[in-house]
Amino acid sequence: MIVSRRALIGGAAALAFAGPARGADFGAARYGKAMVIDGLSSLGALDPKAPGIAAQLATYRASGLTVIHQTVGAAGNTPGRYEETLRRVARYTRFIEALPDHLLHVRTAADLAAAQASGRLGVIFGFQDTVPLETEVERLDLFNLLGVRIVQLTYNKRNLVGDGCLESGNAGLSDFGREVVAGLNARRMIVDASHAAQRTIAEAIATSSAPIAISHTGCRALNDVPRNTTDADLRALADKGGVAGIYFMPFLRASGQPRAADVIRHIEHAVTVAGEDHVALGTDGGIRGIELNADYAEGQRRFYEERKALGIAAPGEAPDVFNLIPEYNEPARFLKLADDLAGRGWPARRIEKLLGANFARLCADVWSR
């Protein structure tokens, strides 16, 4: 865990974690051989010539991650989202191409294996909103050619595709939204229902001819907030072969800083409901640990106020609750989680499924159709 010498903000990282009684660890050796995928993460800075690039690349290696899903699309109902998305795709593409010994743009299931075999960090391009399409489903052709492989339908609010989770109307998919889902299926791109309204999630699962993802979510049965997913939808997702990624976000508990125990509680509930073949990890955070100091706390406060002003702050977000899990606030967070689950009696194969095998299977199922 990365913690500054300054006073920890709000005691967030000082709370004691009453962890489970420990059994045998999963172990670094087994972790090093596993397919480890973060279903939503971030590469961080995109300057391959920056003075800190060596440290940044070292962080990637220290994480043990095989692949991350990286958002490259713009979100929100504001003008210029299509053009901004093209600029972002170009920036990420240039960054990856400048570091071919360290990074691999993942476009196929074979690329997942190639990233693992070569020790490079694989990067899946994805959107967290369909607003870059505007009214043109055919733009999926361009984004597909540019290597986008996952497309989230909505981001909290209503767009032309359907309702996000903060829309009180819960109107589900629009007719255009059904066209977009069909268009994604036809192009073998993964439909992602994260941030969607409950009815939008249910209709996306039912409408899609391929399994879908809810790449970063939690369990509404454990904390009834809009960003979490109902048990009924988790079951329906699994019945169609889909995968839900559990995030490391404030929505895991009703109030206060989420802890490792909250992550494990949501993972285990999701496995009970959907089955061990349909639960993955999607932290919705960066790879490196965060220095918990006054500057970070002020940045979090401003970030929350900006989201609140835009109407996209979801219930569960707060100015003094950080988007991290203190016990896992380091690059190798998934190894620590794997050890915690092993200590609770999880068999190694189930842990490997959670770490990345399930998400890799979903990618292969959709991309190879």
CSV table of C-alpha atoms in Angstrom, one decimal:
chain,number,residue,atom,x,y,z
A,1,MET,CA,0.0,0.0,0.0
A,2,ILE,CA,1.3,3.5,-0.9
A,3,VAL,CA,0.7,5.9,2.0
A,4,SER,CA,2.4,9.3,2.5
A,5,ARG,CA,3.9,10.5,5.8
A,6,ARG,CA,1.2,13.1,6.1
A,7,ALA,CA,-1.9,12.4,8.1
A,8,LEU,CA,-4.1,10.0,6.3
A,9,ILE,CA,-7.2,11.6,5.0
A,10,GLY,CA,-10.3,10.8,7.1
A,11,GLY,CA,-8.6,7.8,8.5
A,12,ALA,CA,-9.4,6.0,5.2
A,13,ALA,CA,-6.2,3.9,5.1
A,14,ALA,CA,-5.9,3.6,8.9
A,15,LEU,CA,-9.0,1.5,9.6
A,16,ALA,CA,-8.2,-2.0,10.8
A,17,PHE,CA,-9.1,-4.8,8.4
A,18,ALA,CA,-10.4,-7.9,10.2
A,19,GLY,CA,-9.4,-10.3,7.5
A,20,PRO,CA,-10.4,-13.9,7.3
A,21,ALA,CA,-8.5,-16.6,9.1
A,22,ARG,CA,-5.7,-17.5,6.7
A,23,GLY,CA,-5.1,-20.8,5.0
A,24,ALA,CA,-2.5,-21.4,2.3
A,25,ASP,CA,-1.9,-18.5,-0.1
A,26,PHE,CA,-2.6,-18.6,-3.8
A,27,GLY,CA,1.1,-17.7,-4.3
A,28,ALA,CA,3.2,-15.5,-6.5
A,29,ALA,CA,4.4,-18.4,-8.6
A,30,ARG,CA,0.9,-19.5,-9.6
A,31,TYR,CA,-0.2,-15.9,-10.0
A,32,GLY,CA,2.7,-15.3,-12.4
A,33,LYS,CA,1.4,-18.1,-14.7
A,34,ALA,CA,-2.3,-17.1,-14.6
A,35,MET,CA,-4.2,-15.1,-17.2
A,36,VAL,CA,-4.9,-11.9,-15.1
A,37,ILE,CA,-7.4,-9.4,-16.6
A,38,ASP,CA,-8.7,-6.1,-15.2
A,39,GLY,CA,-12.1,-5.7,-16.9
A,40,LEU,CA,-11.7,-1.9,-16.6
A,41,SER,CA,-8.5,-0.1,-15.7
A,42,SER,CA,-6.2,2.6,-17.1
A,43,LEU,CA,-2.7,2.8,-18.5
A,44,GLY,CA,-2.2,6.2,-16.9
A,45,ALA,CA,0.0,8.9,-18.6
A,46,LEU,CA,0.4,8.5,-22.3
A,47,ASP,CA,3.8,10.0,-23.0
A,48,PRO,CA,6.4,7.3,-24.0
A,49,LYS,CA,9.2,9.8,-23.6
A,50,ALA,CA,8.3,11.2,-20.2
A,51,PRO,CA,11.0,11.0,-17.5
A,52,GLY,CA,8.8,8.7,-15.4
A,53,ILE,CA,8.1,6.2,-18.2
A,54,ALA,CA,10.6,3.6,-16.8
A,55,ALA,CA,8.8,3.7,-13.4
A,56,GLN,CA,5.4,3.5,-15.2
A,57,LEU,CA,6.4,0.4,-17.1
A,58,ALA,CA,7.8,-1.1,-14.0
A,59,THR,CA,4.4,-0.6,-12.4
A,60,TYR,CA,2.8,-2.5,-15.2
A,61,ARG,CA,5.2,-5.4,-14.7
A,62,ALA,CA,4.8,-5.3,-10.9
A,63,SER,CA,1.0,-5.6,-11.2
A,64,GLY,CA,1.2,-9.1,-12.8
A,65,LEU,CA,-1.6,-8.1,-15.1
A,66,THR,CA,-1.8,-9.8,-18.4
A,67,VAL,CA,-4.5,-7.6,-20.0
A,68,ILE,CA,-6.5,-4.5,-19.1
A,69,HIS,CA,-9.7,-3.1,-20.7
A,70,GLN,CA,-8.9,0.6,-21.4
A,71,THR,CA,-11.6,3.2,-22.0
A,72,VAL,CA,-10.7,5.1,-25.2
A,73,GLY,CA,-14.1,6.6,-26.0
A,74,ALA,CA,-15.6,9.9,-24.9
A,75,ALA,CA,-18.7,9.9,-22.8
A,76,GLY,CA,-21.6,12.3,-22.0
A,77,ASN,CA,-24.3,14.1,-24.0
A,78,THR,CA,-22.2,17.0,-25.1
A,79,PRO,CA,-21.1,18.1,-28.6
A,80,GLY,CA,-18.0,16.7,-30.2
A,81,ARG,CA,-17.9,13.3,-28.7
A,82,TYR,CA,-17.1,11.6,-32.0
A,83,GLU,CA,-14.2,13.8,-32.8
A,84,GLU,CA,-12.8,13.6,-29.3
A,85,THR,CA,-13.1,9.8,-29.4
A,86,LEU,CA,-11.0,9.7,-32.6
A,87,ARG,CA,-8.4,11.8,-30.9
A,88,ARG,CA,-8.3,9.6,-27.9
A,89,VAL,CA,-8.0,6.4,-30.0
A,90,ALA,CA,-5.1,7.9,-31.8
A,91,ARG,CA,-3.3,8.9,-28.6
A,92,TYR,CA,-3.7,5.4,-27.1
A,93,THR,CA,-2.6,3.8,-30.4
A,94,ARG,CA,0.5,5.9,-30.7
A,95,PHE,CA,1.4,5.2,-27.0
A,96,ILE,CA,1.2,1.4,-27.5
A,97,GLU,CA,3.0,1.5,-30.9
A,98,ALA,CA,5.8,3.5,-29.3
A,99,LEU,CA,6.4,0.7,-26.7
A,100,PRO,CA,6.1,-2.5,-28.6
A,101,ASP,CA,8.3,-4.5,-26.2
A,102,HIS,CA,6.0,-3.6,-23.3
A,103,LEU,CA,2.5,-3.2,-24.7
A,104,LEU,CA,0.2,-5.1,-27.1
A,105,HIS,CA,-3.1,-3.8,-28.6
A,106,VAL,CA,-5.4,-6.8,-28.1
A,107,ARG,CA,-7.8,-7.3,-31.1
A,108,THR,CA,-8.3,-11.1,-31.1
A,109,ALA,CA,-8.4,-14.0,-28.6
A,110,ALA,CA,-5.0,-15.0,-30.0
A,111,ASP,CA,-3.6,-11.6,-28.8
A,112,LEU,CA,-4.6,-12.5,-25.2
A,113,ALA,CA,-2.4,-15.5,-25.4
A,114,ALA,CA,0.4,-13.5,-27.1
A,115,ALA,CA,0.4,-10.9,-24.4
A,116,GLN,CA,0.7,-13.6,-21.8
A,117,ALA,CA,3.4,-15.5,-23.6
A,118,SER,CA,5.5,-12.4,-24.3
A,119,GLY,CA,5.2,-10.7,-20.9
A,120,ARG,CA,3.7,-7.6,-22.5
A,121,LEU,CA,0.6,-5.9,-21.1
A,122,GLY,CA,-2.3,-6.4,-23.4
A,123,VAL,CA,-4.7,-3.5,-23.9
A,124,ILE,CA,-8.3,-3.9,-25.0
A,125,PHE,CA,-9.9,-0.7,-26.4
A,126,GLY,CA,-13.4,0.0,-25.2
A,127,PHE,CA,-16.0,2.7,-24.9
A,128,GLN,CA,-18.0,3.6,-21.8
A,129,ASP,CA,-20.8,5.3,-23.8
A,130,THR,CA,-22.3,5.0,-27.3
A,131,VAL,CA,-22.5,8.8,-27.9
A,132,PRO,CA,-19.5,8.7,-30.3
A,133,LEU,CA,-21.9,6.9,-32.7
A,134,GLU,CA,-24.3,9.8,-32.6
A,135,THR,CA,-27.1,8.5,-34.9
A,136,GLU,CA,-24.9,6.2,-37.1
A,137,VAL,CA,-24.7,2.5,-36.3
A,138,GLU,CA,-22.3,2.2,-39.3
A,139,ARG,CA,-19.6,4.1,-37.3
A,140,LEU,CA,-19.0,0.8,-35.6
A,141,ASP,CA,-17.3,-0.3,-38.7
A,142,LEU,CA,-14.7,2.5,-38.3
A,143,PHE,CA,-14.2,1.8,-34.6
A,144,ASN,CA,-13.9,-1.9,-35.2
A,145,LEU,CA,-11.2,-1.3,-37.7
A,146,LEU,CA,-9.4,1.0,-35.2
A,147,GLY,CA,-9.4,-1.9,-32.7
A,148,VAL,CA,-12.3,-1.1,-30.4
A,149,ARG,CA,-13.6,-4.4,-29.0
A,150,ILE,CA,-15.9,-3.5,-26.1
A,151,VAL,CA,-18.7,-1.0,-26.2
A,152,GLN,CA,-20.7,0.1,-23.2
A,153,LEU,CA,-24.2,1.2,-24.1
A,154,THR,CA,-24.8,4.0,-21.6
A,155,TYR,CA,-23.0,6.1,-19.0
A,156,ASN,CA,-25.4,6.8,-16.1
A,157,LYS,CA,-27.7,9.1,-18.0
A,158,ARG,CA,-30.0,8.6,-21.0
A,159,ASN,CA,-28.6,8.6,-24.5
A,160,LEU,CA,-30.0,7.6,-27.9
A,161,VAL,CA,-29.4,3.9,-27.1
A,162,GLY,CA,-31.2,3.7,-23.8
A,163,ASP,CA,-31.4,4.7,-20.2
A,164,GLY,CA,-28.5,4.8,-17.8
A,165,CYS,CA,-28.7,3.9,-14.2
A,166,LEU,CA,-29.4,7.4,-13.0
A,167,GLU,CA,-32.6,7.8,-15.1
A,168,SER,CA,-35.7,7.5,-12.9
A,169,GLY,CA,-37.8,6.4,-15.9
A,170,ASN,CA,-35.9,3.1,-16.4
A,171,ALA,CA,-37.1,3.0,-20.0
A,172,GLY,CA,-34.7,0.4,-21.2
A,173,LEU,CA,-33.3,0.1,-24.8
A,174,SER,CA,-34.6,2.4,-27.5
A,175,ASP,CA,-35.2,1.0,-31.0
A,176,PHE,CA,-31.9,2.6,-32.0
A,177,GLY,CA,-30.3,0.8,-29.0
A,178,ARG,CA,-31.5,-2.5,-30.3
A,179,GLU,CA,-29.9,-1.7,-33.7
A,180,VAL,CA,-26.7,-0.9,-31.9
A,181,VAL,CA,-26.7,-4.2,-30.0
A,182,ALA,CA,-27.4,-6.0,-33.3
A,183,GLY,CA,-24.6,-4.0,-34.9
A,184,LEU,CA,-22.1,-4.9,-32.2
A,185,ASN,CA,-23.1,-8.6,-32.5
A,186,ALA,CA,-22.6,-8.5,-36.3
A,187,ARG,CA,-19.1,-7.0,-35.8
A,188,ARG,CA,-18.2,-9.4,-33.0
A,189,MET,CA,-17.8,-6.6,-30.5
A,190,ILE,CA,-18.6,-7.1,-26.8
A,191,VAL,CA,-21.8,-5.4,-25.5
A,192,ASP,CA,-21.1,-3.9,-22.1
A,193,ALA,CA,-24.1,-3.0,-19.8
A,194,SER,CA,-22.2,-1.3,-17.0
A,195,HIS,CA,-23.7,2.0,-15.8
A,196,ALA,CA,-27.0,1.0,-17.5
A,197,ALA,CA,-30.5,1.2,-16.0
A,198,GLN,CA,-31.9,-2.1,-14.7
A,199,ARG,CA,-34.3,-2.5,-17.6
A,200,THR,CA,-31.5,-1.6,-20.1
A,201,ILE,CA,-29.4,-4.3,-18.6
A,202,ALA,CA,-32.1,-6.9,-18.8
A,203,GLU,CA,-33.1,-6.0,-22.4
A,204,ALA,CA,-29.4,-5.9,-23.5
A,205,ILE,CA,-28.9,-9.4,-22.2
A,206,ALA,CA,-32.2,-10.6,-23.9
A,207,THR,CA,-31.6,-8.8,-27.1
A,208,SER,CA,-27.9,-9.7,-27.7
A,209,SER,CA,-27.3,-12.9,-29.7
A,210,ALA,CA,-23.9,-13.1,-28.0
A,211,PRO,CA,-22.9,-13.2,-24.3
A,212,ILE,CA,-22.4,-9.7,-22.9
A,213,ALA,CA,-20.3,-8.1,-20.1
A,214,ILE,CA,-21.2,-6.0,-17.2
A,215,SER,CA,-17.5,-5.2,-16.9
A,216,HIS,CA,-17.5,-3.2,-13.6
A,217,THR,CA,-20.4,-3.5,-11.1
A,218,GLY,CA,-21.4,-4.8,-7.7
A,219,CYS,CA,-24.3,-6.7,-6.3
A,220,ARG,CA,-27.5,-4.8,-5.6
A,221,ALA,CA,-28.6,-7.4,-3.1
A,222,LEU,CA,-25.8,-6.3,-0.9
A,223,ASN,CA,-26.0,-2.5,-1.5
A,224,ASP,CA,-29.1,-1.2,-3.2
A,225,VAL,CA,-27.7,1.6,-5.4
A,226,PRO,CA,-28.2,2.1,-9.1
A,227,ARG,CA,-24.7,1.2,-10.1
A,228,ASN,CA,-25.0,-2.3,-8.8
A,229,THR,CA,-26.7,-5.3,-10.5
A,230,THR,CA,-29.7,-7.3,-9.4
A,231,ASP,CA,-29.5,-11.0,-8.7
A,232,ALA,CA,-32.1,-11.6,-11.5
A,233,ASP,CA,-29.9,-9.8,-14.0
A,234,LEU,CA,-26.8,-11.6,-12.8
A,235,ARG,CA,-28.5,-14.9,-13.3
A,236,ALA,CA,-29.8,-13.9,-16.7
A,237,LEU,CA,-26.3,-12.7,-17.7
A,238,ALA,CA,-24.8,-16.1,-16.7
A,239,ASP,CA,-27.6,-18.0,-18.5
A,240,LYS,CA,-26.5,-16.3,-21.7
A,241,GLY,CA,-22.8,-17.0,-21.0
A,242,GLY,CA,-21.9,-13.5,-19.9
A,243,VAL,CA,-19.5,-12.2,-17.3
A,244,ALA,CA,-19.8,-9.6,-14.5
A,245,GLY,CA,-16.7,-7.8,-13.2
A,246,ILE,CA,-16.7,-6.7,-9.6
A,247,TYR,CA,-15.3,-3.2,-9.1
A,248,PHE,CA,-13.2,-1.6,-6.3
A,249,MET,CA,-15.6,1.3,-5.9
A,250,PRO,CA,-17.6,3.1,-3.2
A,251,PHE,CA,-20.8,1.4,-4.3
A,252,LEU,CA,-19.8,-1.8,-2.5
A,253,ARG,CA,-21.1,-0.5,0.8
A,254,ALA,CA,-23.8,1.9,2.0
A,255,SER,CA,-21.4,4.4,3.5
A,256,GLY,CA,-17.8,4.9,4.3
A,257,GLN,CA,-14.6,3.7,2.6
A,258,PRO,CA,-15.0,0.3,1.0
A,259,ARG,CA,-12.6,-2.3,2.3
A,260,ALA,CA,-11.2,-5.7,1.2
A,261,ALA,CA,-14.0,-7.4,3.1
A,262,ASP,CA,-16.5,-5.6,0.9
A,263,VAL,CA,-14.9,-6.7,-2.3
A,264,ILE,CA,-14.8,-10.3,-1.1
A,265,ARG,CA,-18.4,-10.2,0.0
A,266,HIS,CA,-19.6,-9.0,-3.4
A,267,ILE,CA,-17.4,-11.5,-5.3
A,268,GLU,CA,-18.7,-14.4,-3.2
A,269,HIS,CA,-22.3,-13.3,-3.5
A,270,ALA,CA,-21.9,-12.9,-7.3
A,271,VAL,CA,-20.4,-16.4,-7.5
A,272,THR,CA,-23.3,-17.8,-5.5
A,273,VAL,CA,-25.8,-16.2,-7.8
A,274,ALA,CA,-24.2,-16.4,-11.2
A,275,GLY,CA,-21.7,-19.3,-10.8
A,276,GLU,CA,-17.9,-19.3,-10.7
A,277,ASP,CA,-17.7,-19.2,-14.5
A,278,HIS,CA,-19.4,-15.8,-14.8
A,279,VAL,CA,-17.7,-13.5,-12.3
A,280,ALA,CA,-14.5,-11.5,-13.0
A,281,LEU,CA,-12.8,-8.4,-11.8
A,282,GLY,CA,-13.2,-4.8,-13.2
A,283,THR,CA,-11.7,-2.4,-10.7
A,284,ASP,CA,-12.5,0.8,-12.5
A,285,GLY,CA,-9.2,2.1,-11.3
A,286,GLY,CA,-5.6,2.7,-12.4
A,287,ILE,CA,-2.7,0.2,-12.1
A,288,ARG,CA,-0.5,2.0,-9.7
A,289,GLY,CA,-1.3,2.6,-6.0
A,290,ILE,CA,-2.5,6.0,-5.0
A,291,GLU,CA,-0.6,8.2,-2.5
A,292,LEU,CA,-3.2,9.1,0.1
A,293,ASN,CA,-2.3,12.6,0.9
A,294,ALA,CA,-4.0,16.0,1.1
A,295,ASP,CA,-3.5,16.7,-2.6
A,296,TYR,CA,-5.3,13.5,-3.5
A,297,ALA,CA,-8.1,14.3,-1.1
A,298,GLU,CA,-8.6,17.7,-2.6
A,299,GLY,CA,-8.6,16.2,-6.1
A,300,GLN,CA,-11.2,13.7,-5.1
A,301,ARG,CA,-13.4,16.5,-3.7
A,302,ARG,CA,-13.1,18.5,-6.9
A,303,PHE,CA,-13.8,15.3,-9.0
A,304,TYR,CA,-16.9,14.6,-7.0
A,305,GLU,CA,-18.2,18.2,-7.3
A,306,GLU,CA,-17.6,18.2,-11.0
A,307,ARG,CA,-19.5,15.0,-11.5
A,308,LYS,CA,-22.3,16.3,-9.2
A,309,ALA,CA,-22.6,19.5,-11.3
A,310,LEU,CA,-22.8,17.4,-14.5
A,311,GLY,CA,-25.5,15.2,-12.9
A,312,ILE,CA,-23.5,12.0,-13.3
A,313,ALA,CA,-22.5,11.4,-9.7
A,314,ALA,CA,-24.2,8.2,-8.6
A,315,PRO,CA,-25.6,7.4,-5.2
A,316,GLY,CA,-22.7,6.1,-3.2
A,317,GLU,CA,-20.1,8.6,-4.5
A,318,ALA,CA,-18.9,11.1,-1.9
A,319,PRO,CA,-16.3,13.8,-1.7
A,320,ASP,CA,-14.4,12.0,1.1
A,321,VAL,CA,-14.7,8.4,-0.1
A,322,PHE,CA,-11.9,7.3,-2.4
A,323,ASN,CA,-12.2,5.1,-5.5
A,324,LEU,CA,-9.9,2.5,-4.1
A,325,ILE,CA,-9.6,-0.4,-1.6
A,326,PRO,CA,-7.0,0.5,1.0
A,327,GLU,CA,-5.8,-3.1,1.5
A,328,TYR,CA,-5.3,-3.5,-2.3
A,329,ASN,CA,-3.9,0.0,-3.0
A,330,GLU,CA,-0.8,-1.3,-4.9
A,331,PRO,CA,0.0,-2.6,-8.3
A,332,ALA,CA,-0.1,-6.3,-7.3
A,333,ARG,CA,-3.6,-5.9,-5.8
A,334,PHE,CA,-5.0,-9.0,-7.5
A,335,LEU,CA,-2.3,-11.2,-6.0
A,336,LYS,CA,-3.3,-10.0,-2.6
A,337,LEU,CA,-6.9,-10.6,-3.4
A,338,ALA,CA,-6.1,-14.1,-4.7
A,339,ASP,CA,-4.2,-14.8,-1.4
A,340,ASP,CA,-7.2,-13.6,0.6
A,341,LEU,CA,-9.6,-15.8,-1.3
A,342,ALA,CA,-7.2,-18.8,-1.0
A,343,GLY,CA,-7.2,-18.1,2.7
A,344,ARG,CA,-11.0,-18.5,2.7
A,345,GLY,CA,-10.7,-21.9,1.1
A,346,TRP,CA,-11.2,-21.0,-2.5
A,347,PRO,CA,-9.6,-23.6,-4.8
A,348,ALA,CA,-6.9,-22.4,-7.2
A,349,ARG,CA,-8.9,-23.1,-10.3
A,350,ARG,CA,-11.8,-20.9,-9.1
A,351,ILE,CA,-9.4,-18.1,-8.3
A,352,GLU,CA,-7.9,-18.4,-11.8
A,353,LYS,CA,-11.3,-18.1,-13.3
A,354,LEU,CA,-12.0,-14.9,-11.4
A,355,LEU,CA,-8.6,-13.4,-12.1
A,356,GLY,CA,-9.0,-13.6,-15.9
A,357,ALA,CA,-10.0,-16.9,-17.3
A,358,ASN,CA,-13.7,-16.0,-17.3
A,359,PHE,CA,-13.1,-12.7,-19.0
A,360,ALA,CA,-10.8,-14.3,-21.6
A,361,ARG,CA,-13.4,-16.9,-22.3
A,362,LEU,CA,-16.0,-14.2,-22.9
A,363,CYS,CA,-13.6,-12.4,-25.3
A,364,ALA,CA,-13.0,-15.6,-27.2
A,365,ASP,CA,-16.7,-16.5,-27.4
A,366,VAL,CA,-17.6,-13.1,-28.9
A,367,TRP,CA,-14.6,-12.3,-31.0
A,368,SER,CA,-14.4,-15.7,-32.6
A,369,ARG,CA,-18.0,-16.0,-33.6
